[in-house]
CSV table of C-alpha atoms and ligand atoms in Angstrom, one decimal:
chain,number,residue,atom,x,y,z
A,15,UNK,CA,127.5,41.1,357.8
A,16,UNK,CA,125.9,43.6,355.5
A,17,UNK,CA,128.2,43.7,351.8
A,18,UNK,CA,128.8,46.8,350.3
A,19,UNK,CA,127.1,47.3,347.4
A,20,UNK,CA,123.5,46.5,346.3
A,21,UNK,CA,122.8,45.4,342.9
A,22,UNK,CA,119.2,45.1,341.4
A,23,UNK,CA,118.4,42.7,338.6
A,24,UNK,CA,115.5,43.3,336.6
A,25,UNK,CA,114.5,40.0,335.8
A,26,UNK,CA,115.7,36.7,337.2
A,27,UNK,CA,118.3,35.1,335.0
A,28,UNK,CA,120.1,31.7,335.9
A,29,UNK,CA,121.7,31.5,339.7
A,30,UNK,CA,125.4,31.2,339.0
A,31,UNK,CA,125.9,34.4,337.9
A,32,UNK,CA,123.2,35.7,340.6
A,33,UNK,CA,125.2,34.0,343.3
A,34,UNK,CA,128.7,35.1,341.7
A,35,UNK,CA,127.7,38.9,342.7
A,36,UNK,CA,126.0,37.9,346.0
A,37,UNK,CA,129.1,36.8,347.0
A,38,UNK,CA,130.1,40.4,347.1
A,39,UNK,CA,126.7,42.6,346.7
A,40,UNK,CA,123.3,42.7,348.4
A,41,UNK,CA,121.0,41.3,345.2
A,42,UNK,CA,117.7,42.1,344.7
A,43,UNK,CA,115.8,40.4,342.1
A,44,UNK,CA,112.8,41.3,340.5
A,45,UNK,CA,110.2,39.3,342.4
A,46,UNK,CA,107.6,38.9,339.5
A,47,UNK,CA,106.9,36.6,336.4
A,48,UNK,CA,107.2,39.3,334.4
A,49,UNK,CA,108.8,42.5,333.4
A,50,UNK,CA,109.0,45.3,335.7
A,51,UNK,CA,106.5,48.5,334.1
A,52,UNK,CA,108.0,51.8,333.4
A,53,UNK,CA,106.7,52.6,336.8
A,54,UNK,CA,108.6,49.7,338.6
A,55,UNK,CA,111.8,50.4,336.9
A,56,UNK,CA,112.2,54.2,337.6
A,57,UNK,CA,111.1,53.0,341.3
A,58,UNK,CA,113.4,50.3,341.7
A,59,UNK,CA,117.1,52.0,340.1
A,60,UNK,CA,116.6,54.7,343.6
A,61,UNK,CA,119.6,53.9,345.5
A,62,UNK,CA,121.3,51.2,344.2
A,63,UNK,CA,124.7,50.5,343.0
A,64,UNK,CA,124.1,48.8,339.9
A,65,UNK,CA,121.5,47.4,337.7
A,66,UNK,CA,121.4,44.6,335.8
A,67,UNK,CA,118.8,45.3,333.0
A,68,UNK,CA,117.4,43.3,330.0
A,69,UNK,CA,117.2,44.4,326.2
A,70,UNK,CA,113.5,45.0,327.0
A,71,UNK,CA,114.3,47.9,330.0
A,72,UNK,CA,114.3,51.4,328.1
A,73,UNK,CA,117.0,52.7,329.8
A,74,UNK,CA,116.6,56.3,329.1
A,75,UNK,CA,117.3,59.9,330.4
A,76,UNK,CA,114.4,59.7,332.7
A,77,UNK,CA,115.5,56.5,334.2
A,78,UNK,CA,119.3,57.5,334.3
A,79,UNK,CA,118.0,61.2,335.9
A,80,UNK,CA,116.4,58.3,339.0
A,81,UNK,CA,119.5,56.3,339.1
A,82,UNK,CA,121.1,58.4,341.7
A,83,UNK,CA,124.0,56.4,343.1
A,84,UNK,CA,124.6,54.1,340.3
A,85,UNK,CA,127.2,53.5,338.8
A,86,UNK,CA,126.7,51.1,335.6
A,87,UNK,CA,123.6,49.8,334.1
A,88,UNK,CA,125.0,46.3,332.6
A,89,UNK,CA,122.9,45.0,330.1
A,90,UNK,CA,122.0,41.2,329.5
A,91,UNK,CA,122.2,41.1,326.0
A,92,UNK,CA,124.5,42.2,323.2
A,93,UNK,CA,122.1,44.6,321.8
A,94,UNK,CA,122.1,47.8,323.1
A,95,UNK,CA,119.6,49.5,321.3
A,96,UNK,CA,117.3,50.0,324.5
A,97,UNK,CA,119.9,52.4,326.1
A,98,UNK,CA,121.3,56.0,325.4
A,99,UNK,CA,124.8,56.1,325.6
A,100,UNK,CA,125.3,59.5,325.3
A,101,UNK,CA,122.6,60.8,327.8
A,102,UNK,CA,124.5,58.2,330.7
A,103,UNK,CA,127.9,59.5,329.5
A,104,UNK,CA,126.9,62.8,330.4
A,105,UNK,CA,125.7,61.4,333.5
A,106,UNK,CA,129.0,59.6,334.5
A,107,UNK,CA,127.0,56.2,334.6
A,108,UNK,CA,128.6,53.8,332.9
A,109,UNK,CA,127.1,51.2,330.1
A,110,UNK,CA,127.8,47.4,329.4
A,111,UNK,CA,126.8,44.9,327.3
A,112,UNK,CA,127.8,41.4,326.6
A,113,UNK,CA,129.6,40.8,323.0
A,114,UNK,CA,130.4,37.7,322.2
A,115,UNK,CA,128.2,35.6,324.5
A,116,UNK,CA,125.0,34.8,322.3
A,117,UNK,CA,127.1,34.0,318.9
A,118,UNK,CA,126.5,30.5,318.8
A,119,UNK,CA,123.5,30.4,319.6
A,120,UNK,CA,121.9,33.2,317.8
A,121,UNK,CA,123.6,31.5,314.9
A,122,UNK,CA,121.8,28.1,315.6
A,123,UNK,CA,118.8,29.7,315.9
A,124,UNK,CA,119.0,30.9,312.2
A,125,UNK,CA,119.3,28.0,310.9
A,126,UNK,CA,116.5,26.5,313.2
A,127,UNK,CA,114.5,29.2,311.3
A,128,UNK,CA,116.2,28.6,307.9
A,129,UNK,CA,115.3,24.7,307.7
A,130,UNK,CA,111.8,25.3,309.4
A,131,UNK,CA,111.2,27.7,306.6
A,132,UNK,CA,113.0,26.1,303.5
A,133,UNK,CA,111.0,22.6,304.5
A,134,UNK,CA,108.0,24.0,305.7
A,135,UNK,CA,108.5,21.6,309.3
A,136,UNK,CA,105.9,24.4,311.3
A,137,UNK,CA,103.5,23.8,308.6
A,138,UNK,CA,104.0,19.9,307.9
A,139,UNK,CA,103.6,19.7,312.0
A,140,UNK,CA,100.3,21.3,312.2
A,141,UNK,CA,98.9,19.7,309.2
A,142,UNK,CA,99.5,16.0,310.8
A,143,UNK,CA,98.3,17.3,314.1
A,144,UNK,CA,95.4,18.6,312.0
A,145,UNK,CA,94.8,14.8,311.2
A,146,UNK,CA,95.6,15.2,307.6
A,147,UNK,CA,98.1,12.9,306.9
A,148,UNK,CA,96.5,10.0,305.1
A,149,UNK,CA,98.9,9.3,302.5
A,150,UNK,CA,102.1,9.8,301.0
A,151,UNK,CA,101.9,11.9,298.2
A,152,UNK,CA,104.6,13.1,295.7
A,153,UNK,CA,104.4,16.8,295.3
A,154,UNK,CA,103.0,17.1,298.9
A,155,UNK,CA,104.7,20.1,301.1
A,156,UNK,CA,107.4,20.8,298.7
A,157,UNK,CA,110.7,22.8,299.8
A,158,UNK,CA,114.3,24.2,299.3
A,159,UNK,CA,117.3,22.1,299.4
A,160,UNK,CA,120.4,24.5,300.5
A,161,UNK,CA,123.4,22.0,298.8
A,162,UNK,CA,125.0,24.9,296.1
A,163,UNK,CA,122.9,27.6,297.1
A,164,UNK,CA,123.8,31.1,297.8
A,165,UNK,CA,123.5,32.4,301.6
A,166,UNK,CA,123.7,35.9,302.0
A,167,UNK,CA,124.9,36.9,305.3
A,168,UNK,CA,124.2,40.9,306.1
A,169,UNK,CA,126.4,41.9,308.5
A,170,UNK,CA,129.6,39.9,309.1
A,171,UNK,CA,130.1,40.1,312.4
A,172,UNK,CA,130.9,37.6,314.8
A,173,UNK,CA,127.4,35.8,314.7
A,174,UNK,CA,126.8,36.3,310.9
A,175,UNK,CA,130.6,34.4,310.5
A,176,UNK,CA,129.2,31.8,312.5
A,177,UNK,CA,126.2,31.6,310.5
A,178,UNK,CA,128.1,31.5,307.6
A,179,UNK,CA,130.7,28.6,308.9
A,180,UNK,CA,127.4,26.1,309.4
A,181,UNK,CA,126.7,26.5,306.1
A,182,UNK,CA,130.0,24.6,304.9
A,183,UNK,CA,128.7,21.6,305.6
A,184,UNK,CA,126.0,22.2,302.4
A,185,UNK,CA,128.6,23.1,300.4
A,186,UNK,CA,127.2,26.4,299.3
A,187,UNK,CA,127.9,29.9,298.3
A,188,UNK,CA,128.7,32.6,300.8
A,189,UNK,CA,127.9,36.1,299.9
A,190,UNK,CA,128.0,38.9,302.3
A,191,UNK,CA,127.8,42.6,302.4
A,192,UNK,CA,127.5,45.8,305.0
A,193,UNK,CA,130.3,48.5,306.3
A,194,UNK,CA,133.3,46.2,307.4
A,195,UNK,CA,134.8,43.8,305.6
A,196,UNK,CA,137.1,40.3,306.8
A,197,UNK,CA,139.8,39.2,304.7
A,198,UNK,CA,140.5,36.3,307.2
A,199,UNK,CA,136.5,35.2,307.0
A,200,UNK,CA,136.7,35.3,303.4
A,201,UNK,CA,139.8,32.8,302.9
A,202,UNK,CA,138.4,30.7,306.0
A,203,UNK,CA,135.2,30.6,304.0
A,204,UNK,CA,135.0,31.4,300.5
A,205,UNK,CA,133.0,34.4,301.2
A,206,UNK,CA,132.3,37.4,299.0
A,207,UNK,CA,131.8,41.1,300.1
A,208,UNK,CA,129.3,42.7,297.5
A,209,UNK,CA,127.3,45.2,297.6
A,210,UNK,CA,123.9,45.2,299.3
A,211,UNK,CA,121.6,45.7,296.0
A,212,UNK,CA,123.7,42.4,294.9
A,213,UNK,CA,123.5,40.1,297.7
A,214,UNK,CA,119.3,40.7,298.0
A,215,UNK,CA,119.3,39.9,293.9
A,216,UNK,CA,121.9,37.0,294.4
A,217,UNK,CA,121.5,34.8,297.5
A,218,UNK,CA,118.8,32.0,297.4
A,219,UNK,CA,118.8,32.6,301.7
A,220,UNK,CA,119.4,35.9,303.3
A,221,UNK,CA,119.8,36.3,307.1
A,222,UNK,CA,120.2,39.4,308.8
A,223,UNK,CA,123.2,40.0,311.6
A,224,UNK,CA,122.9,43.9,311.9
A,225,UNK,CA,122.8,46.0,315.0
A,226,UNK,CA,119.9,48.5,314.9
A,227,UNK,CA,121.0,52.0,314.7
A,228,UNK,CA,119.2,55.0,313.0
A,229,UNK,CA,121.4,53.3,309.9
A,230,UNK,CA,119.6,49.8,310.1
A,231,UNK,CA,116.3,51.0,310.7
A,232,UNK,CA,114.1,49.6,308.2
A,233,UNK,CA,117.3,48.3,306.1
A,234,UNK,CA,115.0,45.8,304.4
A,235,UNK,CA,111.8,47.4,303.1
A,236,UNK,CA,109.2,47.3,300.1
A,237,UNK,CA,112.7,48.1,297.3
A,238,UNK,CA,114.7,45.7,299.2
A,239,UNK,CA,112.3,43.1,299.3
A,240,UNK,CA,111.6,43.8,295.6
A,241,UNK,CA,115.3,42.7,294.9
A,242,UNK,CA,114.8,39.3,296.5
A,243,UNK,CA,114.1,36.2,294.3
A,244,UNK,CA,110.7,34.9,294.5
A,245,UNK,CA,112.0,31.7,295.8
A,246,UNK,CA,114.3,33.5,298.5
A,247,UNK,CA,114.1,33.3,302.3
A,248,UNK,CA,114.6,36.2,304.8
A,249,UNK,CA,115.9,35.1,308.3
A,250,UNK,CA,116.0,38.0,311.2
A,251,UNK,CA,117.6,37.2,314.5
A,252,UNK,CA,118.7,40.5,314.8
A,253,UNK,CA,116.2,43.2,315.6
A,254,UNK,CA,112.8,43.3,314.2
A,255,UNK,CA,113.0,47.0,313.4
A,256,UNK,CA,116.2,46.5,310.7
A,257,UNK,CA,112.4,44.9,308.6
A,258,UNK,CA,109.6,46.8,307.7
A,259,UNK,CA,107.5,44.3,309.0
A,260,UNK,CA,104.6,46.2,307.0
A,261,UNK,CA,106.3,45.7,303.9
A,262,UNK,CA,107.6,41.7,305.0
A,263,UNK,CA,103.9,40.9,305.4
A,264,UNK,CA,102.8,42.3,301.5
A,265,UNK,CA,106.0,40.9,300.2
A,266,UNK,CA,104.9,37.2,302.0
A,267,UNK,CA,101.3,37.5,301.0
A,268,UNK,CA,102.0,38.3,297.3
A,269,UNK,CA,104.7,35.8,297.0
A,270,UNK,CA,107.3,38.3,296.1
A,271,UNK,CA,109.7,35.7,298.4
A,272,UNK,CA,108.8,32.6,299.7
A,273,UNK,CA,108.9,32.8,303.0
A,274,UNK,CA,110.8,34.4,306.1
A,275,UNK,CA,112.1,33.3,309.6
A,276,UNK,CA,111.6,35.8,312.3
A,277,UNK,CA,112.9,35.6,316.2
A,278,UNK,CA,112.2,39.6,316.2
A,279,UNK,CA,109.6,41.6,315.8
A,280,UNK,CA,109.2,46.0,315.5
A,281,UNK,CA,107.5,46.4,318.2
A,282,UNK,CA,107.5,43.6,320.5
A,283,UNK,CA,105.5,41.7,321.7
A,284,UNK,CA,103.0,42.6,319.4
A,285,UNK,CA,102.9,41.4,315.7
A,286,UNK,CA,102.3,43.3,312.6
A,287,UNK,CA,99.0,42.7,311.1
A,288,UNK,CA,98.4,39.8,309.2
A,289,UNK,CA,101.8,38.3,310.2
A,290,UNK,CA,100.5,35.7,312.5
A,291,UNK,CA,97.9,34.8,309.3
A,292,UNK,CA,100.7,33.9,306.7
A,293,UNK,CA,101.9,30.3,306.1
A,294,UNK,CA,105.3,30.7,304.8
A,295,UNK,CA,106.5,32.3,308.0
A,296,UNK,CA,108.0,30.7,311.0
A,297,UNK,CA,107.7,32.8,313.8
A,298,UNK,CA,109.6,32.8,317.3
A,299,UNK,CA,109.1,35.3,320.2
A,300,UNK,CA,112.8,36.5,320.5
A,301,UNK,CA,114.7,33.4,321.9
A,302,UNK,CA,117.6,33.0,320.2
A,303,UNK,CA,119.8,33.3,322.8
A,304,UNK,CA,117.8,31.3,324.8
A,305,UNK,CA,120.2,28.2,325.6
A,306,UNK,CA,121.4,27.5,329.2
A,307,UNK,CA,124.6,28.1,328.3
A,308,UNK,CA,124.4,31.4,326.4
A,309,UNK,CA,121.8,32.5,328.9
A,310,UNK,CA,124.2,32.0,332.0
A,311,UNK,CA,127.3,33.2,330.2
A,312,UNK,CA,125.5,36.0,329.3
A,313,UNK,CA,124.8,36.5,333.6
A,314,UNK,CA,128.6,35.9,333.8
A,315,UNK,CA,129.5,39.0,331.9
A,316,UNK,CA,127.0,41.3,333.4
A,317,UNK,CA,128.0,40.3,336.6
A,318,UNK,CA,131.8,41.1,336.1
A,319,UNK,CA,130.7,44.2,333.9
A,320,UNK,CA,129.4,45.2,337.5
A,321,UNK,CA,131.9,43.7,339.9
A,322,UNK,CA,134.4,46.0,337.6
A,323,UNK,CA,132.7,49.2,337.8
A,324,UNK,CA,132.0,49.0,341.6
A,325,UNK,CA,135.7,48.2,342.4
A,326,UNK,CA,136.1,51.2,340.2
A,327,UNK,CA,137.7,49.7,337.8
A,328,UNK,CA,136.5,49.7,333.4
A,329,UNK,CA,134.3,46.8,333.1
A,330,UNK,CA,135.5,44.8,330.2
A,331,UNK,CA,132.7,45.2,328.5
A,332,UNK,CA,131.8,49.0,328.7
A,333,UNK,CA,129.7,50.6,326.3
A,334,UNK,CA,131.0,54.1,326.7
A,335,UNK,CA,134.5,54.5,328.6
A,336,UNK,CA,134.2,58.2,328.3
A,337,UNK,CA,131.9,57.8,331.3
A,338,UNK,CA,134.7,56.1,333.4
A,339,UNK,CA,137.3,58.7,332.3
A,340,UNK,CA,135.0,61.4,333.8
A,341,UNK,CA,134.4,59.2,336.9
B,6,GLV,C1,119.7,39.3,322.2
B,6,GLV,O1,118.9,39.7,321.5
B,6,GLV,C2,120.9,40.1,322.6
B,6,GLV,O2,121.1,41.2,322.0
B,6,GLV,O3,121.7,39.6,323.4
């Protein structure tokens, strides 16, 4: 029996979520080991009901102007930087993303990048692979302990709190700063809205939780980087353009900080020159959401973010409800 709607996914995620909509939807997956081009995308929204796309599909007038038919482009991530809201609002189509789902482990992930940064575990690997450990010596590979240190969490969202809850077990300071602030986070953690200027001067370990908008863009540059303490490490899980990658590479080389932890990049894949050169950065190609469990939870909301909007109802997660009201 032929199903009623058609769904294509842009990339293959994990099957439970995939088979969750076949139960209801014709699916067609993206056959290839890669992602679709430009080409393949604006070919393969004609005539479908919904699309499941990833952070890395631009999802853009042009592509919305071929979507005839659809009615919601769900996102697999929580960032939605890759899509324009208004120009699918004034198309009807409906937008989702995924909030909540990648908290944990995006916050994990931090701290991967925090500890392999503070104690240098990338570089210590690669130097005994190199053959170079022949001794014990006392001042070899020095780091940063985090016990009474300050952590500086830029944007206290729901994966900066969770950032900022794994560091109670080091007992240190929590500072934090951007637009909202959370009363309840504060009591549940000691924490302590300042202002931006005085969280990049204060905290021994800054990590970024910001969404990029026109706002973010380049939030930490050459002045904020200035700020930092020469012994201070930068930690972006966010979205590589809230760095001037540029200026991150000058501030690394001169030892302005000591080092940085980066799962995102400005212009992905590609690196900013030098970047790849620099010792005191640890460097990871955007997975910090990559955990079988935040990776198919993530599938689950998509797929009910589409189930939703084809049974005509709001998807739970939608991105721009004006769309729905005008549907
Ligand atoms: C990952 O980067 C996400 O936004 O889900």
């Amino acid at each position: 029996m032929s199903k009623k709607w058609n769904v294509y996914v842009t990339y293959r995620i994990p099957e439970p979520p995939l088979e969750l909509l076949a139960g209801y939807c014709e699916v067609e997956v993206n056959p290839h080991r890669r992602i679709l081009t430009r080409e393949e995308l604006l070919e393969a929204v004609q005539g479908r009901d919904a699309v499941l796309c990833l952070l890395s599909d631009v999802i853009d007038s042009e592509v919305l102007d071929r979507a005839n038919g659809v009615k919601i482009f769900a996102n697999y991530a929580v960032g939605f930087n890759n899509m324009d809201i208004k120009a699918a609002t004034e198309r009807g189509i409906l937008l989702s993303n995924t909030p909540g789902a990648v908290t944990e482990s995006t916050a994990d992930m931090a701290w991967a990048l925090l500890f392999a940064v503070a104690r240098r575990v990338v570089e210590a690997d690669r130097w005994i692979r190199e053959g170079n450990f022949k001794q014990w010596l006392p001042m070899g590979c020095l780091g940063l302990e985090f016990a009474g240190k300050t952590l500086g969490i830029v944007g206290a969202g729901r994966i900066g709190q969770a950032m900022a809850r794994r560091a109670s077990g080091f007992g240190m300071k929590i500072l934090y700063t951007g637009r909202s602030r959370y009363p309840e986070f504060e009591q549940a953690t000691g924490a302590t809205w300042v202002e931006k200027e005085v969280l990049l001067k204060e905290a021994d370990f800054v990590s970024l939780h910001l969404p990029l908008t026109p706002e973010t863009h380049h939030y930490i540059g050459e002045a904020e980087l200035e700020l930092m303490k020469p012994t201070a490490v930068l930690i972006n899980t966010a979205r590589g353009p809230v760095v001037d990658e540029k200026a991150l590479v000058r501030a690394l080389r001169e030892g302005k900080i000591w080092g940085a932890g980066l799962d995102v990049f400005e212009e992905e894949p590609r690196l900013a020159e030098g970047l790849r050169d620099l010792p005191n950065v640890v460097l990871c190609p955007h997975i910090a959401s990559a955990t079988w469990e935040t990776r198919t939870r993530t599938g689950f909301m998509a797929a009910e973010n589409i189930l939703a909007a084809l049974r005509g109802e709001l998807p739970p997660n939608c991105l721009n409800p004006e769309a729905y009201q005008l549907g």
